[in-house]
Amino acid sequence: MPPAAASDAPAGPGRRGPLPVAQRATLAGIAVSVLLILAIVLGSRMLKDFDSALLPYAVATVFLAFGVAYRYTVWVSSPGARRLFKEGWRSFFSASNFRRAPTALPKMIATYLGFQKFLGARSHARWAAHQLIFWGCVLAALITFPLTWGWFTFTSGTGSGPGYEMRIWGLKVLGFDALNFFGWIMFHGLDLAAVLVIPGASYFLWRRMKDRGAITGQRFAYDLVPLIALIVISVTGLLLTFSSLFLHGGGYEFLAILHMVSVVFTLIYIPFGKFFHIVQRPAAVGMQLFKYTSRQDDEVFPCRRCGQPVDTTAYVENLQGTMRDLRLDFAEWAEYCPRCKRVLRGGAYLTHVKKGFK
């Protein structure tokens, strides 16, 4: 019996087959959520440093953890993603790859994840806007999540400053004066993140309103809601600071509720919308490392028709394996370059279709 047929065969008496994907994903989501709750309790020193005013944000992060683990498990269960995932980790932990190209992984993390140079080939404006959103969201996440979980706190010995201490898990990390430039940066990090995100998200929102190519295929819930959510979070966050500094707290309560609702909605939306690609992107780095290390061995697969290089031998074999897993009966087409595929397709059309016309 072929492996595929054996895996699809029902479990016999006394045999327990693998859990369905939905059940595995649910168990993974529950496990990750429980671990996060334990981390919050322990990291906040048994909730001693936990701010109850931030409870809705903390609850939203637990839902976020469940959703990410659930969807990631479902995604990795598909044949293509599973192969990508395995090959990526195999390349990551390969000692021979590290000896042959010790700087490959750091470079790919910096260029592919950090600076996303592949976007620059499409448009410099899109690359710049994406960078603003990316670094703004990274800065906001680095501040918001640990603060929400009670992992770090700002305390003052006098109760009102200007001298403050930043503590992580109850341990003093540094002290600073809230009235100098460094202190201003410490207390306005989220404002700086908002200043980065607003122009980047606004550019993409403007582009989706004006560009015909973007308008044709866009969906409101998938393409526009994430951008609107980022802008609402950023604007309401800046308005909270504006209210505190210039309006003596006028309208602060309403803005705080609006800001909280927008953040909670976005956190819950992440696993099930366009933002999920943030979670998927690191896995793509593993696949890029797999292709790079294969090229280092000069394992180039030539086109069966013209002899021009198609890709690395390992990558072509991996693609063919995925196609067989999906029961696509044309895996041999992966052995042809794009030009020869078009030529062969045209020849097949002339031979089998057009000859029927008189």
Coordinates of C-alpha atoms in Angstrom, one line a residue:
M1 CA 0.0 0.0 0.0
P2 CA 1.4 3.4 -0.9
P3 CA 2.3 5.7 2.1
A4 CA -0.4 8.2 1.2
A5 CA -3.0 5.5 1.2
A6 CA -1.8 4.0 4.4
S7 CA -2.0 7.4 6.2
D8 CA -5.6 7.8 5.0
A9 CA -6.7 4.4 6.0
P10 CA -9.1 4.3 8.9
A11 CA -7.7 3.0 12.2
G12 CA -8.7 -0.6 12.9
P13 CA -9.9 -2.1 16.1
G14 CA -7.5 -1.4 18.9
R15 CA -5.6 1.2 16.8
R16 CA -5.9 4.9 17.4
G17 CA -5.3 7.0 14.4
P18 CA -3.8 10.5 14.5
L19 CA -5.9 13.3 15.9
P20 CA -7.7 15.5 13.3
V21 CA -6.0 18.8 12.5
A22 CA -8.7 20.8 14.3
Q23 CA -8.2 18.9 17.5
R24 CA -4.4 19.1 17.4
A25 CA -4.7 22.8 16.7
T26 CA -7.1 23.3 19.6
L27 CA -4.8 21.4 22.0
A28 CA -1.8 23.5 20.8
G29 CA -3.8 26.7 21.4
I30 CA -4.9 25.7 24.9
A31 CA -1.3 24.6 25.8
V32 CA 0.2 27.9 24.6
S33 CA -2.5 30.0 26.3
V34 CA -1.9 28.1 29.6
L35 CA 1.8 28.7 29.3
L36 CA 1.3 32.4 28.7
I37 CA -1.0 32.7 31.7
L38 CA 1.6 31.0 33.9
A39 CA 4.3 33.3 32.5
I40 CA 2.2 36.3 33.3
V41 CA 1.6 35.1 36.9
L42 CA 5.2 34.2 37.5
G43 CA 6.7 37.1 35.6
S44 CA 4.6 39.6 37.5
R45 CA 5.8 38.0 40.8
M46 CA 2.5 36.3 41.5
L47 CA 0.6 39.3 40.1
K48 CA 2.2 41.7 42.6
D49 CA 3.4 43.9 39.6
F50 CA 0.3 43.3 37.5
D51 CA -1.7 46.4 36.7
S52 CA -5.4 45.5 36.9
A53 CA -6.2 48.5 34.6
L54 CA -4.4 46.6 31.9
L55 CA -6.4 43.4 32.4
P56 CA -8.4 43.7 29.0
Y57 CA -5.1 43.9 27.2
A58 CA -3.6 40.9 29.0
V59 CA -6.8 38.8 28.2
A60 CA -6.5 39.8 24.6
T61 CA -2.9 38.6 24.4
V62 CA -4.1 35.2 25.8
F63 CA -6.7 35.0 23.0
L64 CA -3.9 36.1 20.6
A65 CA -1.7 33.2 21.8
F66 CA -4.5 30.7 21.4
G67 CA -5.3 32.0 17.9
V68 CA -1.7 32.1 16.7
A69 CA -1.0 28.5 18.0
Y70 CA -4.3 27.2 16.5
R71 CA -3.8 28.7 13.0
Y72 CA 0.0 28.0 12.9
T73 CA -0.8 24.3 13.7
V74 CA -3.3 24.2 10.9
W75 CA -1.0 25.9 8.5
V76 CA 2.0 23.6 9.3
S77 CA -0.3 20.5 8.8
S78 CA -0.6 21.2 5.1
P79 CA 1.9 19.3 2.9
G80 CA 3.6 22.4 1.4
A81 CA 4.0 24.2 4.7
R82 CA 5.1 21.1 6.6
R83 CA 7.9 20.5 4.1
L84 CA 9.0 24.1 4.3
F85 CA 8.9 24.0 8.0
K86 CA 11.0 20.8 8.3
E87 CA 13.5 21.8 5.7
G88 CA 13.9 25.2 7.3
W89 CA 14.6 23.8 10.8
R90 CA 16.9 21.1 9.3
S91 CA 19.0 23.8 7.6
F92 CA 18.9 25.9 10.8
F93 CA 20.3 23.2 13.0
S94 CA 22.7 21.8 10.3
A95 CA 26.3 22.0 11.6
S96 CA 27.7 21.6 8.1
N97 CA 25.6 24.6 6.9
F98 CA 27.0 26.7 9.7
R99 CA 30.6 25.8 9.0
R100 CA 30.1 26.4 5.3
A101 CA 28.2 29.7 5.6
P102 CA 28.4 31.0 9.2
T103 CA 27.0 34.5 8.4
A104 CA 24.2 33.3 6.1
L105 CA 21.5 33.1 8.8
P106 CA 22.2 36.5 10.5
K107 CA 22.3 38.2 7.0
M108 CA 18.9 36.7 6.1
I109 CA 17.3 37.7 9.4
A110 CA 18.6 41.2 8.9
T111 CA 17.7 41.6 5.2
Y112 CA 14.6 39.4 4.9
L113 CA 13.0 40.0 8.3
G114 CA 14.4 43.3 9.4
F115 CA 15.0 45.4 6.4
Q116 CA 12.9 43.3 3.9
K117 CA 15.0 44.1 0.9
F118 CA 12.7 42.0 -1.3
L119 CA 10.1 44.8 -1.1
G120 CA 12.5 47.3 -2.5
A121 CA 12.5 45.5 -5.8
R122 CA 8.8 46.3 -6.2
S123 CA 8.8 49.9 -5.1
H124 CA 11.0 52.1 -2.9
A125 CA 7.9 53.9 -1.5
R126 CA 6.2 50.6 -0.6
W127 CA 9.5 49.5 1.1
A128 CA 9.8 52.7 3.1
A129 CA 6.1 52.6 4.2
H130 CA 6.5 48.9 5.2
Q131 CA 9.6 49.7 7.2
L132 CA 7.7 52.5 9.1
I133 CA 4.9 50.1 10.0
F134 CA 7.3 47.2 10.8
W135 CA 9.6 49.1 13.2
G136 CA 6.7 51.0 14.7
C137 CA 4.9 47.8 15.5
V138 CA 8.0 46.1 16.8
L139 CA 8.7 49.1 19.2
A140 CA 5.0 49.1 20.3
A141 CA 5.1 45.3 20.9
L142 CA 8.4 45.4 22.9
I143 CA 6.8 48.0 25.2
T144 CA 3.2 47.0 25.4
F145 CA 3.4 43.2 25.9
P146 CA 5.9 43.2 28.9
L147 CA 4.1 46.2 30.4
T148 CA 0.7 44.5 30.1
W149 CA 1.9 41.3 31.6
G150 CA 3.5 43.0 34.5
W151 CA 7.0 41.9 33.5
F152 CA 8.5 45.4 33.9
T153 CA 7.4 48.4 35.8
F154 CA 8.4 52.0 36.4
T155 CA 8.5 53.0 40.0
S156 CA 9.5 56.2 41.8
G157 CA 10.8 56.4 45.3
T158 CA 9.1 59.7 45.9
G159 CA 5.8 58.6 44.3
S160 CA 5.8 61.5 41.8
G161 CA 9.3 61.5 40.3
P162 CA 11.2 62.9 38.6
G163 CA 13.5 60.0 39.5
Y164 CA 12.3 56.6 38.3
E165 CA 13.5 53.0 38.2
M166 CA 12.8 50.5 35.5
R167 CA 12.4 47.0 37.0
I168 CA 12.2 43.7 35.1
W169 CA 10.7 40.8 37.0
G170 CA 11.2 42.9 40.2
L171 CA 14.9 43.5 39.5
K172 CA 16.2 47.0 39.0
V173 CA 17.6 47.5 35.5
L174 CA 18.3 51.2 35.4
G175 CA 17.3 54.5 36.9
F176 CA 16.5 57.7 35.0
D177 CA 15.3 61.2 35.3
A178 CA 11.9 61.7 33.8
L179 CA 12.7 65.3 33.0
N180 CA 15.7 64.7 30.7
F181 CA 15.7 63.5 27.1
F182 CA 16.2 59.8 27.9
G183 CA 13.4 59.9 30.4
W184 CA 11.1 61.5 27.8
I185 CA 12.0 58.7 25.4
M186 CA 11.2 56.1 28.0
F187 CA 7.8 57.5 28.7
H188 CA 6.9 58.3 25.1
G189 CA 8.0 55.2 23.3
L190 CA 4.5 54.3 22.3
D191 CA 4.0 57.8 20.9
L192 CA 7.2 57.4 18.8
A193 CA 5.8 54.1 17.5
A194 CA 2.5 55.8 16.6
V195 CA 4.4 58.5 14.7
L196 CA 6.1 55.7 12.6
V197 CA 3.0 53.7 12.0
I198 CA 0.6 56.5 10.9
P199 CA 2.4 57.6 7.7
G200 CA 3.2 54.0 6.7
A201 CA -0.4 52.7 7.2
S202 CA -1.8 55.9 5.6
Y203 CA 0.4 55.4 2.5
F204 CA -0.9 51.9 2.0
L205 CA -4.5 53.0 2.7
W206 CA -4.1 55.8 0.1
R207 CA -2.6 53.3 -2.4
R208 CA -5.5 50.9 -2.0
M209 CA -7.9 53.7 -2.7
K210 CA -6.1 54.9 -5.8
D211 CA -4.1 52.0 -7.4
R212 CA -6.3 50.1 -9.9
G213 CA -4.3 46.9 -9.4
A214 CA -4.8 47.1 -5.6
I215 CA -8.5 48.0 -5.9
T216 CA -9.2 45.0 -8.2
G217 CA -8.3 42.3 -5.8
Q218 CA -8.7 43.9 -2.4
R219 CA -11.2 42.8 0.3
F220 CA -12.4 45.2 3.0
A221 CA -12.0 42.9 6.0
Y222 CA -8.7 41.4 4.8
D223 CA -6.9 44.4 3.3
L224 CA -8.4 47.6 4.6
V225 CA -9.4 46.7 8.2
P226 CA -5.8 46.0 9.3
L227 CA -4.7 49.5 8.0
I228 CA -7.6 51.2 9.6
A229 CA -7.0 49.4 12.9
L230 CA -3.3 50.5 13.0
I231 CA -4.3 54.1 12.3
V232 CA -7.0 54.1 14.9
I233 CA -4.7 52.6 17.6
S234 CA -1.9 55.1 16.7
V235 CA -4.2 58.2 16.6
T236 CA -6.0 57.4 19.8
G237 CA -2.7 56.7 21.5
L238 CA -1.4 60.1 20.5
L239 CA -4.6 61.8 21.6
L240 CA -4.2 60.3 25.0
T241 CA -0.9 62.0 25.4
F242 CA -2.3 65.2 23.9
S243 CA -5.2 65.1 26.4
S244 CA -2.8 64.7 29.3
L245 CA -0.4 67.5 28.3
F246 CA -2.7 70.1 26.8
L247 CA -6.3 69.4 27.9
H248 CA -5.7 68.6 31.5
G249 CA -7.2 65.2 31.0
G250 CA -10.3 66.3 29.1
G251 CA -11.9 63.4 27.2
Y252 CA -9.2 61.1 28.5
E253 CA -11.6 58.4 29.7
F254 CA -13.4 58.2 26.4
L255 CA -10.1 58.1 24.4
A256 CA -8.8 55.4 26.8
I257 CA -11.8 53.2 26.2
L258 CA -11.6 53.7 22.4
H259 CA -7.9 53.0 22.4
M260 CA -8.4 49.8 24.5
V261 CA -11.2 48.5 22.2
S262 CA -9.1 49.1 19.1
V263 CA -6.1 47.4 20.5
V264 CA -8.0 44.4 21.8
F265 CA -9.8 44.0 18.5
T266 CA -6.5 44.1 16.6
L267 CA -4.9 41.6 18.9
I268 CA -7.7 39.1 18.5
Y269 CA -7.8 39.8 14.7
I270 CA -4.1 39.0 14.1
P271 CA -4.3 35.2 13.9
F272 CA -7.3 35.2 11.5
G273 CA -6.5 38.1 9.2
K274 CA -3.7 39.5 7.0
F275 CA -1.5 40.2 10.0
F276 CA -0.9 36.4 10.3
H277 CA 1.9 36.7 7.7
I278 CA 3.9 38.3 10.6
V279 CA 3.9 34.9 12.2
Q280 CA 4.6 33.0 9.0
R281 CA 7.5 35.2 7.8
P282 CA 10.2 33.6 10.1
A283 CA 9.5 30.2 8.6
A284 CA 10.2 31.6 5.1
V285 CA 13.7 32.6 6.4
G286 CA 14.3 28.9 7.0
M287 CA 13.3 28.1 3.4
Q288 CA 15.6 30.8 2.1
L289 CA 18.4 29.4 4.1
F290 CA 17.7 25.9 2.7
K291 CA 17.9 27.3 -0.9
Y292 CA 21.0 29.3 -0.2
T293 CA 22.9 26.4 1.3
S294 CA 21.9 24.2 -1.6
R295 CA 23.3 26.8 -4.0
Q296 CA 26.6 26.7 -2.1
D297 CA 27.0 23.1 -3.1
D298 CA 26.5 24.0 -6.8
E299 CA 23.6 21.6 -6.9
V300 CA 21.8 23.3 -9.8
F301 CA 19.0 21.4 -11.5
P302 CA 19.1 21.9 -15.3
C303 CA 15.9 22.3 -17.4
R304 CA 15.1 19.0 -19.1
R305 CA 14.4 20.8 -22.4
C306 CA 16.9 23.6 -22.7
G307 CA 19.5 22.8 -20.0
Q308 CA 19.2 26.2 -18.3
P309 CA 19.3 26.2 -14.5
V310 CA 15.8 25.9 -12.9
D311 CA 16.8 26.0 -9.2
T312 CA 18.7 24.0 -6.8
T313 CA 18.3 20.2 -7.0
A314 CA 17.2 20.0 -3.4
Y315 CA 14.5 22.7 -4.0
V316 CA 13.1 21.0 -7.1
E317 CA 13.0 17.7 -5.3
N318 CA 11.2 19.3 -2.4
L319 CA 8.7 20.9 -4.7
Q320 CA 8.1 17.6 -6.4
G321 CA 7.6 15.9 -3.1
T322 CA 5.0 18.5 -2.1
M323 CA 3.2 18.0 -5.4
R324 CA 3.0 14.3 -4.8
D325 CA 1.7 14.8 -1.3
L326 CA -1.0 16.9 -2.8
R327 CA -1.7 14.2 -5.4
L328 CA -0.9 16.5 -8.3
D329 CA -0.1 14.2 -11.2
F330 CA 2.3 16.6 -13.0
A331 CA 5.3 16.7 -10.6
E332 CA 7.6 16.3 -13.6
W333 CA 6.8 19.8 -14.7
A334 CA 8.9 21.1 -11.9
E335 CA 11.9 20.0 -13.9
Y336 CA 11.3 22.6 -16.7
C337 CA 12.2 26.3 -16.7
P338 CA 9.3 28.8 -17.0
R339 CA 10.0 29.5 -20.6
C340 CA 10.0 25.8 -21.6
K341 CA 6.8 25.3 -19.6
R342 CA 5.1 28.0 -21.8
V343 CA 6.5 26.4 -25.0
L344 CA 5.3 23.0 -24.0
R345 CA 1.9 24.3 -23.0
G346 CA 1.6 26.0 -26.4
G347 CA 2.6 22.9 -28.3
A348 CA 0.1 20.8 -26.4
Y349 CA -2.6 23.3 -27.2
L350 CA -1.8 23.2 -30.9
T351 CA -1.6 19.4 -30.9
H352 CA -4.6 18.5 -28.8
V353 CA -7.0 21.4 -29.1
K354 CA -6.5 23.5 -32.2
K355 CA -6.3 20.5 -34.5
G356 CA -10.0 19.9 -33.8
F357 CA -10.9 23.2 -35.6
K358 CA -11.6 22.9 -39.3

